[in-house]
mmCIF file of C-alpha atoms in Angstrom:
data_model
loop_
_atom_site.group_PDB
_atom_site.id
_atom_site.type_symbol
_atom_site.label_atom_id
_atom_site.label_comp_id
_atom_site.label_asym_id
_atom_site.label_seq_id
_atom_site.Cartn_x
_atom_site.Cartn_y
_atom_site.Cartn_z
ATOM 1 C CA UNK K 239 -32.258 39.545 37.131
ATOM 2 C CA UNK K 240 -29.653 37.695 34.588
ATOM 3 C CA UNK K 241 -31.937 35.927 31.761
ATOM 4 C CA UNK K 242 -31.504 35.001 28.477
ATOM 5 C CA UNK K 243 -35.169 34.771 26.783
ATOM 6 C CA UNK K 244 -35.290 33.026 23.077
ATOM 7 C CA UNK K 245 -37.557 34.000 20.421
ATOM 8 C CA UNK K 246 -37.856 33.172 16.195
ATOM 9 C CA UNK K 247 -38.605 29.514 16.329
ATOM 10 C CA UNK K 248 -41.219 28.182 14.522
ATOM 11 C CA UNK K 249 -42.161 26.076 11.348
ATOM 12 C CA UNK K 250 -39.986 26.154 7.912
ATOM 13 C CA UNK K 251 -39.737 24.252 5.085
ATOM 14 C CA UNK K 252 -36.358 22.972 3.866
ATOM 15 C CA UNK K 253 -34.353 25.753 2.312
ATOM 16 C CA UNK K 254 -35.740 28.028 4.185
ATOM 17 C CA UNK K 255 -34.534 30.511 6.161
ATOM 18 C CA UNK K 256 -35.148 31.946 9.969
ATOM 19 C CA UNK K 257 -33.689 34.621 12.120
ATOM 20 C CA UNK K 258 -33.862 33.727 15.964
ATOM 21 C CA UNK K 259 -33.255 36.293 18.480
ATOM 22 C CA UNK K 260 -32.057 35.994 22.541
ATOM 23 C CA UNK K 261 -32.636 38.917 24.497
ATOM 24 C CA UNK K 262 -30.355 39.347 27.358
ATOM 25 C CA UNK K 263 -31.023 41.225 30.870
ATOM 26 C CA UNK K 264 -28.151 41.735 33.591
ATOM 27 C CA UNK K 265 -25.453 41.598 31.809
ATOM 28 C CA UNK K 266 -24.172 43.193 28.502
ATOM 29 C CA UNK K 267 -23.787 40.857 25.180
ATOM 30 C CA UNK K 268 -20.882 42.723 24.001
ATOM 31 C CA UNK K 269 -19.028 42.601 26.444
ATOM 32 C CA UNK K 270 -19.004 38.552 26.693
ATOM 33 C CA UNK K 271 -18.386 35.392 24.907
ATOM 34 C CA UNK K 272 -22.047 34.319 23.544
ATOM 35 C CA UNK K 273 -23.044 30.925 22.102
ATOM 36 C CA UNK K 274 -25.843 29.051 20.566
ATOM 37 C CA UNK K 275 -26.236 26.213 21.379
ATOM 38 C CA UNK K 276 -29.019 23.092 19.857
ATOM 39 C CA UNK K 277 -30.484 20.247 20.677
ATOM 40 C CA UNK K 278 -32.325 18.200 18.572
ATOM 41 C CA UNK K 279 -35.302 15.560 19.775
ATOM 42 C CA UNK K 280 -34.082 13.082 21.831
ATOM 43 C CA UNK K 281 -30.453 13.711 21.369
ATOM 44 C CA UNK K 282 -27.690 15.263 23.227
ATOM 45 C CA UNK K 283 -26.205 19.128 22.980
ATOM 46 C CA UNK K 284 -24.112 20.452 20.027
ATOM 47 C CA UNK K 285 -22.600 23.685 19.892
ATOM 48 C CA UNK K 286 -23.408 26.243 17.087
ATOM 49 C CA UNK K 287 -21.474 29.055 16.884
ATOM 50 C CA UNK K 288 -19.918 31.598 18.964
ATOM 51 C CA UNK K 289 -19.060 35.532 19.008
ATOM 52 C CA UNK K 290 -16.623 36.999 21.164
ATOM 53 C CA UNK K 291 -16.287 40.089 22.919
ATOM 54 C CA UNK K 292 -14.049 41.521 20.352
ATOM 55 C CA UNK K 293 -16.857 40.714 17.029
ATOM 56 C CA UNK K 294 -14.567 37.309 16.539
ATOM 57 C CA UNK K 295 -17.498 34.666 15.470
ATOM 58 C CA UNK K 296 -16.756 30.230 15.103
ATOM 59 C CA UNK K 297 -18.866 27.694 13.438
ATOM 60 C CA UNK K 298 -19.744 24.239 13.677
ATOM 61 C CA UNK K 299 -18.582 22.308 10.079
ATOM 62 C CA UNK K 300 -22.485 21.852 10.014
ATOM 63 C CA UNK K 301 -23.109 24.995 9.800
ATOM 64 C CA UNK K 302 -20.612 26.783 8.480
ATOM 65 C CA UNK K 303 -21.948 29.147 5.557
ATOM 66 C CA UNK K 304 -25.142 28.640 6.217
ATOM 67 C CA UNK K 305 -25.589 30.258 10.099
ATOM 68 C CA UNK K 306 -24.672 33.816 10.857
ATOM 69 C CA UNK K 307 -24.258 34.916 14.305
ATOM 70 C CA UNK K 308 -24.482 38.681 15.276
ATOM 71 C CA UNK K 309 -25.485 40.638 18.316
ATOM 72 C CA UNK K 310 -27.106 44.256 18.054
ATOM 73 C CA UNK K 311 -25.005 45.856 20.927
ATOM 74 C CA UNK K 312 -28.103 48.770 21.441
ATOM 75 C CA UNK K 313 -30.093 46.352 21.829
ATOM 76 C CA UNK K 314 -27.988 44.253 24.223
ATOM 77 C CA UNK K 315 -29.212 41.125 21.589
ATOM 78 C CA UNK K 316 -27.723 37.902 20.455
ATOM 79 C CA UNK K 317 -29.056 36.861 16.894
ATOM 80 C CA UNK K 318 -28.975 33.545 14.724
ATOM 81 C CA UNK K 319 -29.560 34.061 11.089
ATOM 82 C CA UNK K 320 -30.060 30.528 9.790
ATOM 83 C CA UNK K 321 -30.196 29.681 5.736
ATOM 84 C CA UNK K 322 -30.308 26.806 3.733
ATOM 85 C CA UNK K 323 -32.085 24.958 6.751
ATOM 86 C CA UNK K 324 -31.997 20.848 6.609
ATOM 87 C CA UNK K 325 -34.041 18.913 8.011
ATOM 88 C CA UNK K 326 -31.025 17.937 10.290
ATOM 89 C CA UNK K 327 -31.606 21.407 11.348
ATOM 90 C CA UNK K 328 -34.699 20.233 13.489
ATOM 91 C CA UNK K 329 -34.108 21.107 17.260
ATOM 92 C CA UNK K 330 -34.410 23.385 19.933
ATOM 93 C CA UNK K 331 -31.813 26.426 19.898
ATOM 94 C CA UNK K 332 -30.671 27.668 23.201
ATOM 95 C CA UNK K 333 -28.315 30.873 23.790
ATOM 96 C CA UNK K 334 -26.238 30.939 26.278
ATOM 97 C CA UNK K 335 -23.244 32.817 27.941
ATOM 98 C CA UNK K 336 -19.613 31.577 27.854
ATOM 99 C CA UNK K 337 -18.028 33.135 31.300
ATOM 100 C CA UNK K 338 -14.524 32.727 30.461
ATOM 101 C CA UNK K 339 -13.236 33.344 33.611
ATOM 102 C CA UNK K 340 -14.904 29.658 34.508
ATOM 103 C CA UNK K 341 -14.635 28.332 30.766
ATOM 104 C CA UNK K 342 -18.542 27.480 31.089
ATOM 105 C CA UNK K 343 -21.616 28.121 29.963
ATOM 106 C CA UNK K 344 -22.946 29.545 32.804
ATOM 107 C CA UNK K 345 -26.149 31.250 31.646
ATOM 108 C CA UNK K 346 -28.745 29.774 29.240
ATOM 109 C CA UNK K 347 -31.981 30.899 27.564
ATOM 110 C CA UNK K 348 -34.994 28.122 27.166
ATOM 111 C CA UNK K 349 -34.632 27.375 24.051
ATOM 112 C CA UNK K 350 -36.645 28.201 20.927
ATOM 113 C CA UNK K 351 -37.756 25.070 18.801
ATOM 114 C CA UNK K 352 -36.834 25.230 14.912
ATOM 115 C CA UNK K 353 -38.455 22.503 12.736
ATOM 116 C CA UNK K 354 -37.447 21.980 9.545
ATOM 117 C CA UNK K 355 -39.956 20.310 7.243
ATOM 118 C CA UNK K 356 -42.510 20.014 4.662
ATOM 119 C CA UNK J 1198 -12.029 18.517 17.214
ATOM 120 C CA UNK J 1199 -11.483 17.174 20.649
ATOM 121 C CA UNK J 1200 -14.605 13.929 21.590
ATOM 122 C CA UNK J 1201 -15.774 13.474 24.345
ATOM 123 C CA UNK J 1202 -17.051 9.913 25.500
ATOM 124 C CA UNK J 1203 -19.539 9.592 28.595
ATOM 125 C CA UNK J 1204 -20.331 6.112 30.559
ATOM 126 C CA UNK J 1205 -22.352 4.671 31.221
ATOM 127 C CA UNK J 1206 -25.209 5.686 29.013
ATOM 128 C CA UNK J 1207 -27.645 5.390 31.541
ATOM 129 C CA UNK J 1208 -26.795 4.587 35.584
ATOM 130 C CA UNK J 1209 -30.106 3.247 37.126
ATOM 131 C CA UNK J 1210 -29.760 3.899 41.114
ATOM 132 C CA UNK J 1211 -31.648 4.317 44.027
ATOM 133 C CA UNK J 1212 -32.054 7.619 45.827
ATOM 134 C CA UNK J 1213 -29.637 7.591 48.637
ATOM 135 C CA UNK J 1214 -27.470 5.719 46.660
ATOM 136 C CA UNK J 1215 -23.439 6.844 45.050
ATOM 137 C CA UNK J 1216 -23.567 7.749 41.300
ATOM 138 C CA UNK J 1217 -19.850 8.350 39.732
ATOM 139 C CA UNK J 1218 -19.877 9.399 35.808
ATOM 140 C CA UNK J 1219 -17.176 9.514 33.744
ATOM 141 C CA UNK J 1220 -15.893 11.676 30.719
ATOM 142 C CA UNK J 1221 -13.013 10.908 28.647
ATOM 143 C CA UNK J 1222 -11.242 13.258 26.092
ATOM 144 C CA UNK J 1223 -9.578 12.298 23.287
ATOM 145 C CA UNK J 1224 -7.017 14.873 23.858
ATOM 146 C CA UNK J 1225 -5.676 16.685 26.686
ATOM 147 C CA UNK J 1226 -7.904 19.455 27.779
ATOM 148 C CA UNK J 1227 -5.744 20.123 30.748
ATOM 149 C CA UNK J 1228 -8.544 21.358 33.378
ATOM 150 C CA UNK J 1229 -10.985 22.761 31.648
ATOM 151 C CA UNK J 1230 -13.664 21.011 31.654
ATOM 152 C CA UNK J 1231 -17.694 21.627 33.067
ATOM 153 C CA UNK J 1232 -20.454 19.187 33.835
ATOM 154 C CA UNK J 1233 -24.086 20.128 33.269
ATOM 155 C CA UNK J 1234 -27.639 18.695 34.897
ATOM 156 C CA UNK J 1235 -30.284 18.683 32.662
ATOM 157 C CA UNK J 1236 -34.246 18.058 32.946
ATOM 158 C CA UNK J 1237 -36.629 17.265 30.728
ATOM 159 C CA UNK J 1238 -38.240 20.271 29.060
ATOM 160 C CA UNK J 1239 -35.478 22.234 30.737
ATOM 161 C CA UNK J 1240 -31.929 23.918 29.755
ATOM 162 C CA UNK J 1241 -28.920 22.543 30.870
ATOM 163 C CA UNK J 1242 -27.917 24.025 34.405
ATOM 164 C CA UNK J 1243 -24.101 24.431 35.045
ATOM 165 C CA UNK J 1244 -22.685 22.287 38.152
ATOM 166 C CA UNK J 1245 -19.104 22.218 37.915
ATOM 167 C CA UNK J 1246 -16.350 24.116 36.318
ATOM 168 C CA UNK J 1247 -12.696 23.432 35.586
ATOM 169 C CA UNK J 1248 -12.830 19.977 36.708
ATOM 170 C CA UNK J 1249 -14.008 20.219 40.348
ATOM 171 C CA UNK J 1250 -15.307 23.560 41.027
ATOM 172 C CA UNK J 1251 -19.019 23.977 41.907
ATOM 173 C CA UNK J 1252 -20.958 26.692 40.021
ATOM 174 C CA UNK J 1253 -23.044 28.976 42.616
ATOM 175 C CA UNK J 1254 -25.637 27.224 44.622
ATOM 176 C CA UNK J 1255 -24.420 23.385 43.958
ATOM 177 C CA UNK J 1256 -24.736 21.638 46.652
ATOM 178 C CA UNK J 1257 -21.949 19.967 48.456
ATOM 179 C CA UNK J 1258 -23.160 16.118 47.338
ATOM 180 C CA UNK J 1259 -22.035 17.013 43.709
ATOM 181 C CA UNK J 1260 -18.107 16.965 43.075
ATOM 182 C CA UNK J 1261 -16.141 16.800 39.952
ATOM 183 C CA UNK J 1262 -12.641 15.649 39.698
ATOM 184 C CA UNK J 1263 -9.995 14.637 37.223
ATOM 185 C CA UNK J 1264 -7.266 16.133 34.944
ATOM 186 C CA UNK J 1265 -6.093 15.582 31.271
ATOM 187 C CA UNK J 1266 -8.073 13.545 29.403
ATOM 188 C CA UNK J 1267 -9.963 11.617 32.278
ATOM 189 C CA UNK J 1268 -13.168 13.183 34.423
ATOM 190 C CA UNK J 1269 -15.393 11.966 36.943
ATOM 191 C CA UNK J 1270 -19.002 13.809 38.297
ATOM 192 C CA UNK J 1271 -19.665 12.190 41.720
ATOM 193 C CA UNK J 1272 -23.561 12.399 43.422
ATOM 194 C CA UNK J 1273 -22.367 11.288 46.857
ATOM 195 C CA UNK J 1274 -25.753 10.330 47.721
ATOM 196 C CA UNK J 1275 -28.673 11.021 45.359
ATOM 197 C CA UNK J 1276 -32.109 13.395 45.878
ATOM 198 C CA UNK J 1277 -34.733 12.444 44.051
ATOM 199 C CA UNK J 1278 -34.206 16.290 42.041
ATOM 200 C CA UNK J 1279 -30.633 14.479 41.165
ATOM 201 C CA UNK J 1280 -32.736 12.156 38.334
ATOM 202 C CA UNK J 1281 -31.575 13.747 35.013
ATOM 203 C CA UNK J 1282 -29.081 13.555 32.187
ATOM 204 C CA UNK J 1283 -25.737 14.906 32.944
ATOM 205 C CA UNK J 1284 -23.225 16.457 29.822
ATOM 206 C CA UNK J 1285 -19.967 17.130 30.161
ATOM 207 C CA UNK J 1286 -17.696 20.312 27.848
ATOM 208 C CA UNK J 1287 -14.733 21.316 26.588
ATOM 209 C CA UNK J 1288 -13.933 24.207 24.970
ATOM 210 C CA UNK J 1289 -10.267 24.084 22.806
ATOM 211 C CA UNK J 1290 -8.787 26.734 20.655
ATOM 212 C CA UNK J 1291 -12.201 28.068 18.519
ATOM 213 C CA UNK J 1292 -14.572 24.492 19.274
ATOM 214 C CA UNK J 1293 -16.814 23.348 21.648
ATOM 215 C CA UNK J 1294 -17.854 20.181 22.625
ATOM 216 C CA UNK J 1295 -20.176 18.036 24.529
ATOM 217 C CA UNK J 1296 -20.285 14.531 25.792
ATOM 218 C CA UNK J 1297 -23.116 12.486 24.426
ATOM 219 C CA UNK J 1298 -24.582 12.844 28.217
ATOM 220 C CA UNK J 1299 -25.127 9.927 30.938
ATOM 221 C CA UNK J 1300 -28.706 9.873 32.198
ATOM 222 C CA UNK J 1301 -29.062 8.984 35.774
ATOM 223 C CA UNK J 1302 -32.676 6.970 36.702
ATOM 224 C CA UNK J 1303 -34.421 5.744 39.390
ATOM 225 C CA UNK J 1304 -33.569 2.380 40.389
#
């Protein structure tokens, strides 16, 4: 079965940091276009970050130098390292697949919440 | 960074009824463009690709059409399962984007 299964949310104070992880099954990270995507309460989706296929990896301006995206290829994982968090930060974090040969996100996780408070 | 604008905000119909949504870029994104259904306490679900192709197991009442900078998602007769917010994307050069989303409600 294709899944994508988010874990690593959870409480954290502001300046804090938080590594989430997405777990993939049926298909290989690597060798795909994979995206985090968040959406905080009430509001619509925003786009994260990206890695490519070939290690290339994109940020949002609101999270550039702050996120790091990475995938662990033996363990066919996607991974947000998040610093710095902002309160602005608050939402839930879905991963998702990029099928390029549609130009979609065709496959999502369901989500991990990340709050950001005191 | 390429915007793109949804309307209405919100579309209150009846089941049975004909829901059209719109998306407008701010720039050309030629084709590529997808819609997306989402539930509450649920991840978006892809329904149409490159403008006006449905993903796998869409059914035939949902169409997409449109080229450039203007986009339409059509319902051609709503289910009560059809009650959600729709997004629409772009993806140009190294950016994503969404729409802000159009929720469709009962009536």
């Amino acid at each position: 079965e294709v899944q994508l299964v988010e874990t690593g949310g959870g409480l954290i104070q502001p300046g804090g940091s938080l590594r989430l992880s997405c777990a993939a099954s049926g298909f290989t990270v690597s060798s795909n276009y994979m995206s985090w995507v968040r959406q905080a309460p009430g509001k619509g989706l925003e786009w994260v970050s990206v890695i490519y296929s070939g290690g290339s990896t994109y940020y949002a301006d609101s999270v550039k130098g702050r996120f790091t995206i990475s995938r662990d290829n033996s363990k066919n994982t996607l991974y947000l390292q998040m610093n710095s968090l902002r309160a602005e930060d608050t939402a839930v974090y879905y991963c998702a697949r990029f099928y390029t040969l549609v130009q979609a996100f065709d496959i999502w996780g369901q989500g991990t919440m990340v709050t950001v408070s005191s | 960074e390429i915007v793109l604008t949804q309307s209405p905000a919100t579309l209150s119909l009846s089941p049975g009824e004909r829901a059209t949504l719109s998306c407008r870029a701010s720039q050309s994104v030629s084709s590529y463009l997808a819609w997306y259904q989402q539930k509450p306490g649920q991840a978006p679900r892809l329904l149409i690709y490159d403008a006006s192709n449905r993903a796998t197991g869409i059914p035939a009442r949902f169409s997409g059409s449109g080229s450039g900078t203007d986009f339409t998602l059509t319902i051609s007769s709503l289910e009560p399962e059809d009650f959600a917010v729709y997004y629409c994307q772009q993806r140009s050069n190294w950016s994503w984007t969404f729409g802000q989303g159009t929720k469709v409600e009962i009536k």
